[in-house]
GROMACS .gro file of C-alpha atoms in nm:
model
  136
    1UNK     CA    1  -5.918   3.291  -0.216
    2UNK     CA    2  -5.731   2.980  -0.103
    3UNK     CA    3  -5.479   2.977   0.177
    4UNK     CA    4  -5.107   2.936   0.113
    5UNK     CA    5  -4.953   2.642   0.303
    6UNK     CA    6  -4.581   2.586   0.361
    7UNK     CA    7  -4.467   2.226   0.331
    8UNK     CA    8  -4.181   2.064   0.521
    9UNK     CA    9  -4.187   1.682   0.521
   10UNK     CA   10  -4.051   1.499   0.827
   11UNK     CA   11  -3.752   1.391   0.615
   12UNK     CA   12  -3.640   1.753   0.570
   13UNK     CA   13  -3.470   1.997   0.803
   14UNK     CA   14  -3.642   2.320   0.899
   15UNK     CA   15  -3.522   2.583   0.651
   16UNK     CA   16  -3.254   2.815   0.794
   17UNK     CA   17  -3.437   3.129   0.678
   18UNK     CA   18  -3.795   3.243   0.608
   19UNK     CA   19  -3.843   3.007   0.315
   20UNK     CA   20  -4.023   2.681   0.255
   21UNK     CA   21  -3.931   2.350   0.095
   22UNK     CA   22  -4.263   2.369  -0.083
   23UNK     CA   23  -4.572   2.587  -0.096
   24UNK     CA   24  -4.924   2.489  -0.191
   25UNK     CA   25  -5.201   2.733  -0.278
   26UNK     CA   26  -5.523   2.599  -0.422
   27UNK     CA   27  -5.426   2.336  -0.675
   28UNK     CA   28  -5.074   2.475  -0.734
   29UNK     CA   29  -4.773   2.325  -0.557
   30UNK     CA   30  -4.426   2.471  -0.598
   31UNK     CA   31  -4.136   2.259  -0.478
   32UNK     CA   32  -3.835   2.476  -0.394
   33UNK     CA   33  -3.492   2.375  -0.516
   34UNK     CA   34  -3.393   2.046  -0.354
   35UNK     CA   35  -3.048   1.890  -0.335
   36UNK     CA   36  -2.922   1.542  -0.255
   37UNK     CA   37  -2.917   1.560   0.123
   38UNK     CA   38  -3.005   1.243   0.310
   39UNK     CA   39  -3.313   1.254   0.537
   40UNK     CA   40  -3.267   1.489   0.830
   41UNK     CA   41  -3.122   1.364   1.160
   42UNK     CA   42  -3.191   1.587   1.460
   43UNK     CA   43  -2.881   1.766   1.579
   44UNK     CA   44  -2.674   1.681   1.271
   45UNK     CA   45  -2.583   1.898   0.975
   46UNK     CA   46  -2.732   1.797   0.638
   47UNK     CA   47  -2.529   1.523   0.470
   48UNK     CA   48  -2.504   1.462   0.093
   49UNK     CA   49  -2.619   1.117  -0.024
   50UNK     CA   50  -2.273   1.054  -0.164
   51UNK     CA   51  -2.010   1.201  -0.390
   52UNK     CA   52  -2.152   1.077  -0.721
   53UNK     CA   53  -2.406   1.239  -0.949
   54UNK     CA   54  -2.618   0.921  -0.942
   55UNK     CA   55  -2.636   0.912  -0.561
   56UNK     CA   56  -2.718   1.279  -0.534
   57UNK     CA   57  -2.970   1.278  -0.820
   58UNK     CA   58  -3.165   0.982  -0.682
   59UNK     CA   59  -3.173   1.142  -0.336
   60UNK     CA   60  -3.278   1.474  -0.487
   61UNK     CA   61  -3.567   1.299  -0.665
   62UNK     CA   62  -3.664   1.138  -0.332
   63UNK     CA   63  -3.658   1.480  -0.163
   64UNK     CA   64  -3.874   1.640  -0.435
   65UNK     CA   65  -4.114   1.343  -0.421
   66UNK     CA   66  -4.148   1.378  -0.041
   67UNK     CA   67  -4.264   1.738  -0.083
   68UNK     CA   68  -4.500   1.646  -0.366
   69UNK     CA   69  -4.655   1.377  -0.146
   70UNK     CA   70  -4.676   1.615   0.152
   71UNK     CA   71  -4.882   1.845  -0.071
   72UNK     CA   72  -5.102   1.567  -0.210
   73UNK     CA   73  -4.931   1.546  -0.549
   74UNK     CA   74  -4.751   1.280  -0.752
   75UNK     CA   75  -4.495   1.294  -1.031
   76UNK     CA   76  -4.787   1.287  -1.278
   77UNK     CA   77  -4.901   1.624  -1.140
   78UNK     CA   78  -4.565   1.788  -1.220
   79UNK     CA   79  -4.591   2.032  -1.508
   80UNK     CA   80  -4.236   2.170  -1.501
   81UNK     CA   81  -3.902   2.062  -1.358
   82UNK     CA   82  -3.585   2.264  -1.354
   83UNK     CA   83  -3.255   2.083  -1.308
   84UNK     CA   84  -2.939   2.269  -1.214
   85UNK     CA   85  -2.605   2.094  -1.260
   86UNK     CA   86  -2.266   2.221  -1.147
   87UNK     CA   87  -2.076   2.062  -1.437
   88UNK     CA   88  -2.160   2.059  -1.809
   89UNK     CA   89  -1.996   1.717  -1.826
   90UNK     CA   90  -2.288   1.573  -1.623
   91UNK     CA   91  -2.564   1.638  -1.879
   92UNK     CA   92  -2.557   1.294  -2.046
   93UNK     CA   93  -2.532   1.102  -1.718
   94UNK     CA   94  -2.813   1.306  -1.561
   95UNK     CA   95  -3.038   1.242  -1.863
   96UNK     CA   96  -2.971   0.868  -1.831
   97UNK     CA   97  -3.051   0.869  -1.457
   98UNK     CA   98  -3.359   1.089  -1.518
   99UNK     CA   99  -3.499   0.862  -1.790
  100UNK     CA  100  -3.441   0.544  -1.588
  101UNK     CA  101  -3.590   0.692  -1.270
  102UNK     CA  102  -3.910   0.811  -1.434
  103UNK     CA  103  -3.950   0.485  -1.623
  104UNK     CA  104  -3.930   0.303  -1.288
  105UNK     CA  105  -4.181   0.551  -1.138
  106UNK     CA  106  -4.431   0.471  -1.414
  107UNK     CA  107  -4.461   0.837  -1.515
  108UNK     CA  108  -4.742   0.851  -1.774
  109UNK     CA  109  -4.649   1.184  -1.935
  110UNK     CA  110  -4.317   1.363  -1.905
  111UNK     CA  111  -4.327   1.718  -1.764
  112UNK     CA  112  -4.168   2.011  -1.938
  113UNK     CA  113  -3.811   2.033  -1.817
  114UNK     CA  114  -3.508   2.256  -1.834
  115UNK     CA  115  -3.149   2.176  -1.742
  116UNK     CA  116  -2.886   2.440  -1.692
  117UNK     CA  117  -2.547   2.477  -1.529
  118UNK     CA  118  -2.530   2.664  -1.199
  119UNK     CA  119  -2.212   2.699  -0.998
  120UNK     CA  120  -2.355   2.844  -0.676
  121UNK     CA  121  -2.439   2.521  -0.492
  122UNK     CA  122  -2.262   2.445  -0.164
  123UNK     CA  123  -1.931   2.260  -0.195
  124UNK     CA  124  -1.973   1.894  -0.290
  125UNK     CA  125  -2.328   1.926  -0.422
  126UNK     CA  126  -2.371   1.843  -0.790
  127UNK     CA  127  -2.742   1.889  -0.862
  128UNK     CA  128  -3.051   2.084  -0.757
  129UNK     CA  129  -3.407   2.027  -0.880
  130UNK     CA  130  -3.726   2.226  -0.835
  131UNK     CA  131  -4.074   2.140  -0.961
  132UNK     CA  132  -4.414   2.295  -1.025
  133UNK     CA  133  -4.721   2.072  -0.989
  134UNK     CA  134  -5.088   2.132  -1.059
  135UNK     CA  135  -5.327   1.905  -0.870
  136UNK     CA  136  -5.663   1.784  -0.991
   0.00000   0.00000   0.00000
């Protein structure tokens, strides 16, 4: 049986509770829900990338990608992504940002994805994304 490994890239803060930014076991890597916080700065509270959906979405993708890379995965290894928005009015803009981002990343095959509205994010945050990757 393979060992379970918690993943916290250098760009991320240490989680405030007994949870992980990502977990890898065997060839499975689960990225926990990520938001658009800028890379961690010691001694400072997490800071959103900006007030817009575009700024936060692009930073959220960067945060997910950092965990994928920490676990030895790429976007092409992602089988499923779940996107949580705080406003139904953001669906079209998020889809546009999503499509452009993954075109620029050279993604060969799109993962399965689900987008839903969730209102429980901390004040000012507009998006959260988690991902499931299978390596190899």
